[in-house]
Structures are given as C-alpha cells and as structure tokens.
PDB file of C-alpha atoms and ligand atoms in Angstrom:
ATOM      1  CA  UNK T   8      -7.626  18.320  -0.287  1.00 87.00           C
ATOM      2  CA  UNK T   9      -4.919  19.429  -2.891  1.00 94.00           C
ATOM      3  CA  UNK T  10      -2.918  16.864  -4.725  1.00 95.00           C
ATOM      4  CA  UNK T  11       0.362  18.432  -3.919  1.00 96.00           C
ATOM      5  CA  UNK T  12      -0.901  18.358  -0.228  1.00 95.00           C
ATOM      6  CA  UNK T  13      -2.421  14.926   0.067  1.00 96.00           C
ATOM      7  CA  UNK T  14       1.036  13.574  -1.607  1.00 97.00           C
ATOM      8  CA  UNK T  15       2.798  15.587   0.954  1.00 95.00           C
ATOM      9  CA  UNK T  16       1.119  14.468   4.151  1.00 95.00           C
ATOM     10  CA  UNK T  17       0.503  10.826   3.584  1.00 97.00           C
ATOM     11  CA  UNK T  18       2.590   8.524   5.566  1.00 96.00           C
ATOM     12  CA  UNK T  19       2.291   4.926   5.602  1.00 95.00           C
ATOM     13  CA  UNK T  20       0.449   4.169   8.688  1.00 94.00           C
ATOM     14  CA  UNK T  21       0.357   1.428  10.290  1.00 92.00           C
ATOM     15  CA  UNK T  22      -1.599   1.190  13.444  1.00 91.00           C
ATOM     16  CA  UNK T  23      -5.279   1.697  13.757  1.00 94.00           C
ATOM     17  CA  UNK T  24      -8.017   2.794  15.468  1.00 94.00           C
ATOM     18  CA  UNK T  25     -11.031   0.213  15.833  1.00 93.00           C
ATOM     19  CA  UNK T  26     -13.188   1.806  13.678  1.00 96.00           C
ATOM     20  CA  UNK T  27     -14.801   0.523   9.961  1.00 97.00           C
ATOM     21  CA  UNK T  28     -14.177   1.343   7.111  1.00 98.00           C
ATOM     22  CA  UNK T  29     -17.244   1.838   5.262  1.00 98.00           C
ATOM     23  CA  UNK T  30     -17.428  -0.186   2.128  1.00 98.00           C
ATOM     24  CA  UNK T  31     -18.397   3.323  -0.119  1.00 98.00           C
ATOM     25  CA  UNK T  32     -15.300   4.014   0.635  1.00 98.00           C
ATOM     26  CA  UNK T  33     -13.400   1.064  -0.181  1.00 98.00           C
ATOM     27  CA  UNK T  34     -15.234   0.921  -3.359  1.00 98.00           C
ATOM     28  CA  UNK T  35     -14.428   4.168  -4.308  1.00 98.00           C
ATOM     29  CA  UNK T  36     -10.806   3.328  -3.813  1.00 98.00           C
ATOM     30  CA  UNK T  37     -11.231   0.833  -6.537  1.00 98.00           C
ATOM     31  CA  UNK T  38     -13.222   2.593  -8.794  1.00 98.00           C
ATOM     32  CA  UNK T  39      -9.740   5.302  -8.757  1.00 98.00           C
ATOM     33  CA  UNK T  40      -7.911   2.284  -9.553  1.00 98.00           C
ATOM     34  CA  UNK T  41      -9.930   1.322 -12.112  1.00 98.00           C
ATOM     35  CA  UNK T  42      -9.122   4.581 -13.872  1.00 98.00           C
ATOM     36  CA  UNK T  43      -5.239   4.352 -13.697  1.00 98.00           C
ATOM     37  CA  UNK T  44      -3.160   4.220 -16.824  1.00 98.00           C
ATOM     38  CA  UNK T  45      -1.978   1.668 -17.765  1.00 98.00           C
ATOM     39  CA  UNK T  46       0.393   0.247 -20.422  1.00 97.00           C
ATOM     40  CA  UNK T  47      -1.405  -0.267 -23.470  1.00 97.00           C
ATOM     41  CA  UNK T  48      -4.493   0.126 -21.365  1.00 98.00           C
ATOM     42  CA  UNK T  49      -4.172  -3.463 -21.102  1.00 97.00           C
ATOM     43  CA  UNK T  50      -5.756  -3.089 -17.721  1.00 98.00           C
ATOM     44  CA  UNK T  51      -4.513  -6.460 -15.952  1.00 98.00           C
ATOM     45  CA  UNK T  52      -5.364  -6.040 -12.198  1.00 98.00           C
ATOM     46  CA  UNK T  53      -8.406  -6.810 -10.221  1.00 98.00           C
ATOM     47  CA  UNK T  54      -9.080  -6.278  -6.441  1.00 98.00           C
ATOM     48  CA  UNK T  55     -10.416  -8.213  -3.211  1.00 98.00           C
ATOM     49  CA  UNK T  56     -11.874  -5.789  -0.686  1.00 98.00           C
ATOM     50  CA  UNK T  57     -11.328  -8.049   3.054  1.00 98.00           C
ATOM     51  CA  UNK T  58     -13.604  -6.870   5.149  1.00 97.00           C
ATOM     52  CA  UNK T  59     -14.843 -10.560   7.069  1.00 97.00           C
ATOM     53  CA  UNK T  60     -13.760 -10.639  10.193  1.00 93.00           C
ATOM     54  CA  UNK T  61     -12.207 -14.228  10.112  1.00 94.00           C
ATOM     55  CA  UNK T  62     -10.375 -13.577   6.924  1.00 97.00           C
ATOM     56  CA  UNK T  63      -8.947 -10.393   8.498  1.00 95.00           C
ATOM     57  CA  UNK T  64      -7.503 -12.143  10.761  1.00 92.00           C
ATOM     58  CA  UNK T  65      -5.778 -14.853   8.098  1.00 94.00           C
ATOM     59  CA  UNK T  66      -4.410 -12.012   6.282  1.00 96.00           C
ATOM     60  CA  UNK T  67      -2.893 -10.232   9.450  1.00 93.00           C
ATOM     61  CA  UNK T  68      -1.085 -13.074   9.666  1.00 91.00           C
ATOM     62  CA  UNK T  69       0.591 -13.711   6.323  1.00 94.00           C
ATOM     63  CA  UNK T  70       2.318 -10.353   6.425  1.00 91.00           C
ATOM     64  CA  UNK T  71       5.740 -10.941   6.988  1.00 90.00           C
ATOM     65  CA  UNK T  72       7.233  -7.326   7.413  1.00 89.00           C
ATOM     66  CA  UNK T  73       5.644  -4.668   9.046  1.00 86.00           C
ATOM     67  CA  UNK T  74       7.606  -1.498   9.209  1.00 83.00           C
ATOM     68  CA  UNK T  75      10.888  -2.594   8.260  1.00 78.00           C
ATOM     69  CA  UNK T  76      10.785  -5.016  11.231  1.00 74.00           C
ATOM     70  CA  UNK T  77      10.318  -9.014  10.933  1.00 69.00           C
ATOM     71  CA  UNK T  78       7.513 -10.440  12.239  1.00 70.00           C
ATOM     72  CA  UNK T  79       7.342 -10.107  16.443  1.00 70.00           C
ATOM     73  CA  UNK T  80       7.052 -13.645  18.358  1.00 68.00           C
ATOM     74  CA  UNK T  81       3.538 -12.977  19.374  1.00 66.00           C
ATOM     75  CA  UNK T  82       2.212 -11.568  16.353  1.00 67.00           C
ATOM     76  CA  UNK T  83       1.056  -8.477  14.938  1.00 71.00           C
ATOM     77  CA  UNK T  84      -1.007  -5.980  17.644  1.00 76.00           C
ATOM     78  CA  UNK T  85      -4.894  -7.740  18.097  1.00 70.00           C
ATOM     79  CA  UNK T  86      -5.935  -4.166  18.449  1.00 76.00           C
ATOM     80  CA  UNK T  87      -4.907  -1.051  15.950  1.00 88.00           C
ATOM     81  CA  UNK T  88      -4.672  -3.816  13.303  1.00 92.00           C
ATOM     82  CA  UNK T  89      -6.083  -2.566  10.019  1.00 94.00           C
ATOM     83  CA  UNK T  90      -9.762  -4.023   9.520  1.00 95.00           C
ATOM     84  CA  UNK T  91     -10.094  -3.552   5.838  1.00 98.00           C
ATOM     85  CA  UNK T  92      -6.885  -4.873   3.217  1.00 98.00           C
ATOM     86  CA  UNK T  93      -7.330  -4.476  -0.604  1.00 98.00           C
ATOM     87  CA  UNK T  94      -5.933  -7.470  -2.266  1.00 98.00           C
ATOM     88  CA  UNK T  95      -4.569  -6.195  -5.254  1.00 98.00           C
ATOM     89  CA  UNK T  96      -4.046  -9.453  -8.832  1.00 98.00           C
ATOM     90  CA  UNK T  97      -2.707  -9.235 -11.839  1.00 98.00           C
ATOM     91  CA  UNK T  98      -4.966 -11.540 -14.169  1.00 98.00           C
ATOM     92  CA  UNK T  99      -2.366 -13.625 -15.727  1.00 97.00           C
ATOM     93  CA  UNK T 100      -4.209 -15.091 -18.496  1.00 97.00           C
ATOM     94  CA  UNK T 101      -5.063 -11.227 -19.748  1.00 96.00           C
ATOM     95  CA  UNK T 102      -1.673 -10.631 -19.436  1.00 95.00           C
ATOM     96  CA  UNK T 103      -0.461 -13.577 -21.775  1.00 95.00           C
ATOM     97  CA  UNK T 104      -3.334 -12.386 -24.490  1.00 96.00           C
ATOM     98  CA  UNK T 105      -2.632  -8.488 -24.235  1.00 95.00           C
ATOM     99  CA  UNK T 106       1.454  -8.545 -24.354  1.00 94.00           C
ATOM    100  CA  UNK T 107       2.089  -5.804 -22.257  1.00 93.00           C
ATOM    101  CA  UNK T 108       5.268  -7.450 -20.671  1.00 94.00           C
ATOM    102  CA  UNK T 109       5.488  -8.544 -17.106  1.00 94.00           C
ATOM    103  CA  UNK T 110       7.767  -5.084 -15.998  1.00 95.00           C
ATOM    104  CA  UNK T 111       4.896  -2.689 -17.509  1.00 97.00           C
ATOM    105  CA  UNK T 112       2.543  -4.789 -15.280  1.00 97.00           C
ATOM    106  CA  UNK T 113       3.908  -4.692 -12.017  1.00 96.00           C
ATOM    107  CA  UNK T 114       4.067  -0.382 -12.957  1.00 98.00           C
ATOM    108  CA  UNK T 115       0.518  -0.911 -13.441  1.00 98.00           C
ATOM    109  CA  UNK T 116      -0.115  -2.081 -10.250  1.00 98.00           C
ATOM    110  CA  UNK T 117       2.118   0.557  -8.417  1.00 98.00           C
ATOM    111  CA  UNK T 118       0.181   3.359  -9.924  1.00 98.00           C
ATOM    112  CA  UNK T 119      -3.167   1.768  -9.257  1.00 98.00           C
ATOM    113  CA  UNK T 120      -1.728   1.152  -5.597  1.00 98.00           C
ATOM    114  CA  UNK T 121      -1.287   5.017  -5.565  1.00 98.00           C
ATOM    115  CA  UNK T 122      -4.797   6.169  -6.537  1.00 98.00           C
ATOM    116  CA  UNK T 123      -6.401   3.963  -4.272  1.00 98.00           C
ATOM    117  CA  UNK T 124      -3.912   5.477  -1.544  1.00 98.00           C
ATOM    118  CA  UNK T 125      -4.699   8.947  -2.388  1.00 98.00           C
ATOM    119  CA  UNK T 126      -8.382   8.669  -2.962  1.00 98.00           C
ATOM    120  CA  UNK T 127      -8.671   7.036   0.822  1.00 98.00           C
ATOM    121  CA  UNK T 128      -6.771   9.387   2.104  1.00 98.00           C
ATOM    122  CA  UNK T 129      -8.812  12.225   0.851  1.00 97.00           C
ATOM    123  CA  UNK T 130     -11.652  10.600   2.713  1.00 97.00           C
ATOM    124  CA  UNK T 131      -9.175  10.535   6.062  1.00 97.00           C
ATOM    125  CA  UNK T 132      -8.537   7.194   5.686  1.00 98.00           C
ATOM    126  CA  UNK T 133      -4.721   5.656   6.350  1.00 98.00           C
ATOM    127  CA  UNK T 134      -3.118   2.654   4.144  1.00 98.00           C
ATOM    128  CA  UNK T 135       0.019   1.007   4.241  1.00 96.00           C
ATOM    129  CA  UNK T 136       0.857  -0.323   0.720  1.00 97.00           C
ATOM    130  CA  UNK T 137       2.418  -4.279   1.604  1.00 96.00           C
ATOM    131  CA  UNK T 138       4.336  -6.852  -0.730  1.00 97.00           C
ATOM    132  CA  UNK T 139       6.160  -7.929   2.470  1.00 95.00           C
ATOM    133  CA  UNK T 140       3.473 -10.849   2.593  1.00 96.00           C
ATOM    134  CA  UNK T 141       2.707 -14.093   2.025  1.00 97.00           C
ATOM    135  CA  UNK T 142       1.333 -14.379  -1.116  1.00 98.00           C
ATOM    136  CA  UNK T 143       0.458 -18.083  -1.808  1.00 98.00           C
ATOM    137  CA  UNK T 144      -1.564 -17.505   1.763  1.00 98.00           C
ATOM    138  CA  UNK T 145      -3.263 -14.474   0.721  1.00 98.00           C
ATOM    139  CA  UNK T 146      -4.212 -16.327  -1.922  1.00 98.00           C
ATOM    140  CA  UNK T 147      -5.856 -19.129  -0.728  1.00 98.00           C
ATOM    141  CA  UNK T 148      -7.725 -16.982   2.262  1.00 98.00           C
ATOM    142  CA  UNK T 149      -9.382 -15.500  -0.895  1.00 98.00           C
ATOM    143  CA  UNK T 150      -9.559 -18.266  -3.146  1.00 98.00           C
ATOM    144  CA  UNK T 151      -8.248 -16.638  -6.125  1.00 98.00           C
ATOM    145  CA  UNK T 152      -8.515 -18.841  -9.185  1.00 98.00           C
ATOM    146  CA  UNK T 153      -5.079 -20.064 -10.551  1.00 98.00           C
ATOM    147  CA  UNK T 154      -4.887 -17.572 -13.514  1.00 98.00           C
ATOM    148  CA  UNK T 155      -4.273 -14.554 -11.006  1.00 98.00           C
ATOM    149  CA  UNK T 156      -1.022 -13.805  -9.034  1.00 98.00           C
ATOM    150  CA  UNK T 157      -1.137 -11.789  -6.025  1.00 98.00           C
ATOM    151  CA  UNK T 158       0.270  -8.841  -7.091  1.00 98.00           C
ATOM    152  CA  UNK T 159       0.343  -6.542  -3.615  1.00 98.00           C
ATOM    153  CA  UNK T 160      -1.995  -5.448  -0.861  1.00 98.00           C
ATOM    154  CA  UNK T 161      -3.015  -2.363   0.877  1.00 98.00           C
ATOM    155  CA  UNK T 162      -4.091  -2.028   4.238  1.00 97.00           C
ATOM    156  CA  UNK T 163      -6.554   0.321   5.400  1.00 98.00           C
ATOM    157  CA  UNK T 164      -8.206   2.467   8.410  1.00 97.00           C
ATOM    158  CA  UNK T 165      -8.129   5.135  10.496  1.00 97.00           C
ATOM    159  CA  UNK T 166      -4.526   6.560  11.757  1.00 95.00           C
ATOM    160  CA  UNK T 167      -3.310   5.695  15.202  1.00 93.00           C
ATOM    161  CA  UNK T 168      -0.200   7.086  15.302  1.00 92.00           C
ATOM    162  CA  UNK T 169       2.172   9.728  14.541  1.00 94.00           C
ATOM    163  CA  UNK T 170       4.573   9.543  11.821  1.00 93.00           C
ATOM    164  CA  UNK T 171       7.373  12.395  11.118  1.00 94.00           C
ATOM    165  CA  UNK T 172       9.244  12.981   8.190  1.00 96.00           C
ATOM    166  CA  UNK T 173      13.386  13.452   8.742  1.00 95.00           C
ATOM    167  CA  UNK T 174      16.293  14.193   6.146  1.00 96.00           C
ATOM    168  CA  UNK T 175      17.795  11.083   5.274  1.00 96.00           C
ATOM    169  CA  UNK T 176      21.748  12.173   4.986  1.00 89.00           C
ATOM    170  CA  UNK T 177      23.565   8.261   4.221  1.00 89.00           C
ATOM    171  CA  UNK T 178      21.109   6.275   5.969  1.00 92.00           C
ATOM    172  CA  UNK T 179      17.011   5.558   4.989  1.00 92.00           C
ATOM    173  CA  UNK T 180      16.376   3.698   8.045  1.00 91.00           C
ATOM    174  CA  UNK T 181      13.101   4.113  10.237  1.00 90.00           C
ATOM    175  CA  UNK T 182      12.836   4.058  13.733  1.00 89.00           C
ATOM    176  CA  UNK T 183      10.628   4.864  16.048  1.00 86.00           C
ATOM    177  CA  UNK T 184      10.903   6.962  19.482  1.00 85.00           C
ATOM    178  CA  UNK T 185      10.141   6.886  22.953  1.00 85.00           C
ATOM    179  CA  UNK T 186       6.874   8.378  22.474  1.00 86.00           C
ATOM    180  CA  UNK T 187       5.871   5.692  20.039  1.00 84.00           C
ATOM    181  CA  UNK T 188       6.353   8.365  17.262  1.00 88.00           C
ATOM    182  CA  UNK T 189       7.710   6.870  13.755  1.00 90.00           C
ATOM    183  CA  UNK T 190      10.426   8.496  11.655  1.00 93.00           C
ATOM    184  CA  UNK T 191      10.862   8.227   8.165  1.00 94.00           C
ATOM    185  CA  UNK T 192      13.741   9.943   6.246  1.00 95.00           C
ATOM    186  CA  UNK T 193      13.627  10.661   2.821  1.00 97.00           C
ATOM    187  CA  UNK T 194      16.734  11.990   0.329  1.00 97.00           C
ATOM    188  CA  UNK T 195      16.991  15.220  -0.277  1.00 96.00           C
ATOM    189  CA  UNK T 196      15.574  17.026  -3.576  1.00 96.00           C
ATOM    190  CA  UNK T 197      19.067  17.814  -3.992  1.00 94.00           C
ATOM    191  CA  UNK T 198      20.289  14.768  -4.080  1.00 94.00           C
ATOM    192  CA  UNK T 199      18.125  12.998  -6.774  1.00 96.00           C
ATOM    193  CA  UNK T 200      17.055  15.635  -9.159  1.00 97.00           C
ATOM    194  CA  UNK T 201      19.164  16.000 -11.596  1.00 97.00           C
ATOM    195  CA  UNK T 202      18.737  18.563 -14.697  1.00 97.00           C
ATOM    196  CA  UNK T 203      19.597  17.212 -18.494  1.00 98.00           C
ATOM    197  CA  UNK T 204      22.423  15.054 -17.640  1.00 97.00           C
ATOM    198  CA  UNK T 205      24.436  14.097 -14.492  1.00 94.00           C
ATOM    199  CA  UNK T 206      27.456  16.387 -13.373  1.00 85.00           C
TER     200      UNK T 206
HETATM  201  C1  FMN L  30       6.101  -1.532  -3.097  1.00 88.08           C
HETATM  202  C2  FMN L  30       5.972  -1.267  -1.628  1.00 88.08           C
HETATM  203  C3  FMN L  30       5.963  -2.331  -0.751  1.00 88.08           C
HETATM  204  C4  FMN L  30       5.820  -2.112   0.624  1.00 88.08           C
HETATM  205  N1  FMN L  30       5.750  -3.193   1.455  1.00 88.08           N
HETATM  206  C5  FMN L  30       5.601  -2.987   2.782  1.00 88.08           C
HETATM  207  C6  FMN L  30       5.464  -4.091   3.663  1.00 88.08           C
HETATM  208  O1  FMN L  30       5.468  -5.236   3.266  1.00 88.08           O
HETATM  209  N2  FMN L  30       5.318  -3.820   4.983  1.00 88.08           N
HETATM  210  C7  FMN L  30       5.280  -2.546   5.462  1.00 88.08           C
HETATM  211  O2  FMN L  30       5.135  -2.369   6.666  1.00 88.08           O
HETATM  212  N3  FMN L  30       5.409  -1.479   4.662  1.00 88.08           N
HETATM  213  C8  FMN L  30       5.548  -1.670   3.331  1.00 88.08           C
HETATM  214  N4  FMN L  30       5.631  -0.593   2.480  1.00 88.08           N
HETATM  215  C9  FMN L  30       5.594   0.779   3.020  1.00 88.08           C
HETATM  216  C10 FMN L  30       6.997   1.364   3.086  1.00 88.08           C
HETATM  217  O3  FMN L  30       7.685   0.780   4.164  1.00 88.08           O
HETATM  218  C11 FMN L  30       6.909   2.898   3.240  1.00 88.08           C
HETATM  219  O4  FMN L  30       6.347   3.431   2.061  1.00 88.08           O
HETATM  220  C12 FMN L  30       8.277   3.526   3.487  1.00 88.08           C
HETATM  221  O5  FMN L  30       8.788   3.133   4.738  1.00 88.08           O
HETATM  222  C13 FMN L  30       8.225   5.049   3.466  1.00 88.08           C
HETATM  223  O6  FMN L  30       7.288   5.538   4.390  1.00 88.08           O
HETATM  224  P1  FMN L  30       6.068   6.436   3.933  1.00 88.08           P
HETATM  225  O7  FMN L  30       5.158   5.579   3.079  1.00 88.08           O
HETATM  226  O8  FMN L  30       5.418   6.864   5.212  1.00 88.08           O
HETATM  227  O9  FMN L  30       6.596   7.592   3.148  1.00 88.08           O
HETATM  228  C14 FMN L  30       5.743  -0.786   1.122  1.00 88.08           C
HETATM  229  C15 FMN L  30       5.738   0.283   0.218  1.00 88.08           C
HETATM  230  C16 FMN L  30       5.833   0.045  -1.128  1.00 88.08           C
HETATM  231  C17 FMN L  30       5.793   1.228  -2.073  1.00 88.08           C
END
C-alpha cells in the first residue's frame, strides 16, 4: 500500500467485526511509533496494548464521545466494539528532565498516533484515534504509575462499516444515513492552502 493511498483511504472507523487482533500486529504498531520524530528526540510517550477481555470492557466504557455523539443511555454496541485499544502516556518525569515543553509533547504524541494508524492499516486493520475519554479511568484500569498522564488512545480492529468522504462547504458535521453509512466532510484544498502569504 502507497503512502499517498493509505492516507487517502483511512477513515476513522468505528464499529467492528468480532475478530482479534493479533498481538504481531499491535506490536508492530508500536514499534512505528517508536520511530516517530520527535522534538528534541526527547521521546516522552509509552504505550499499553488492551487486549484482556475484562479490561476491554472498562475501557469501552470510559469513552465519552464516540463519533461526535455523547455517550447513548445503554452504552456503547456489546458487539462491533473494538477488542484491542492502544493506550498511548506521556512520561511526565522525562518530560520535566528533557525540556521539550508540554505543546512539542502533545505533537509528539499526534504523530506517533499517526504511524501507529497507518502501519495498522497497511495490515487491514481499522483505528479510531480517541481523547474523548476518561482519562483518570483509563488510567487506573491500567494502573499507570503517577509520573505518566494519559495522553490519548487508539482503538483498533477490523472495519464494520462504511464510511464516505463529502465536501464540507460551511459545515464539518458527520452524520450518518439510512443505510448505516457514515459521512465525513472535509474543506476543500482550496480553501486551506494558501501560497506565500494570504490574499
Ligand atoms: C486528536 C483526535 C481526537 C479524537 N477523539 C475522538 C473521540 O474521542 N471519539 C471519536 O469517536 N473520534 C475521535 N476522533 C476521530 C475524529 O472524530 C475523526 O478523525 C474525524 O471525525 C474525521 O474523520 P476521519 O478520521 O474518518 O477522517 C479523534 C481524532 C483526533 C485526531
């Protein structure tokens, strides 16, 4: 799969069919984010692969937006829920010691978030990058130490659904249709490239 391609196609995805992940491949995932730049290769994050099936089921619930939408009253889908997350931390304590300000860290974590999306995807796996969470809960289900701060998480597994892409004219706003098929617009190229200097 090209670059251009794979950047092109993905979509976040967020239901899933009931079928592992295999750990090679979450591992891999990590090992791309391992790799990423970043700032002053100070190299802050580290990662939780959730794989248990009792702690998936803890971290399904501390998401708090899913697709734009709130939470439902009955929870999130017990089927076509993602069976593997990726916690992503930022250590804080090698933060502190390696200066790299708390800005360039959170960029860090984006562009790690990124390869790991890409480098599933190449393997035809979905993920649906999430901050919309509970973090103090995500926490604890994984008993991070108190020097790390749950940066962001990704979920992972195998698509479910169709997702199109529209033309966003004023509004960005999602929605899905009758045939359970999810729209995302996105701006124009026109409309946020701009060459040297504004008009
Ligand atoms: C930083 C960040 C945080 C996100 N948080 C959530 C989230 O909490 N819940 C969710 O369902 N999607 C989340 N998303 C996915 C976005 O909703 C999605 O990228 C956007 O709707 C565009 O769709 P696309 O990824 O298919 O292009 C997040 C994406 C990013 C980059």
């Amino acid at each position: 799969m090209k670059v251009y391609d794979a950047v092109i196609s993905r979509r976040s995805i967020r239901i899933f069919k009931e079928k592992l992940v295999d750990y090679s491949i979450l591992e891999r995932c990590i090992d791309a984010a391992r790799l990423a730049p970043t700032a002053m290769n100070s190299q802050l994050c580290e990662y939780v692969i959730v794989d248990d099936k009792q702690l998936l089921a803890g971290i399904l619930n501390s998401v708090v937006l899913w697709g734009g939408v709130s939470k439902p009253a009955g929870g999130w889908s017990p089927e076509k829920k993602p069976l593997a997350y990726i916690v992503v931390l930022v250590n804080l304590e090698l933060e502190k010691e390696r200066g790299c300000g708390r800005s360039n860290a959170f960029i860090d974590v984006g562009i790690a978030l990124e390869n790991m999306v890409l480098v599933a995807l190449e393997q035809g796996v979905a993920t649906c990058i999430m901050t919309g969470i509970d973090k103090k809960k995500v926490g604890e289900i994984i008993n991070a130490p108190a020097k790390y701060e749950v940066a962001a998480m990704l979920a992972l597994g195998y698509p479910d659904e169709k997702v199109v892409l529209e033309t966003a004219d004023e509004s960005v706003k999602r929605w899905v249709d009758a045939e359970g098929v999810r729209h995302v617009p996105k701006r124009k190229l026109e409309d946020i490239l701009h060459r040297n200097r504004f008009e």
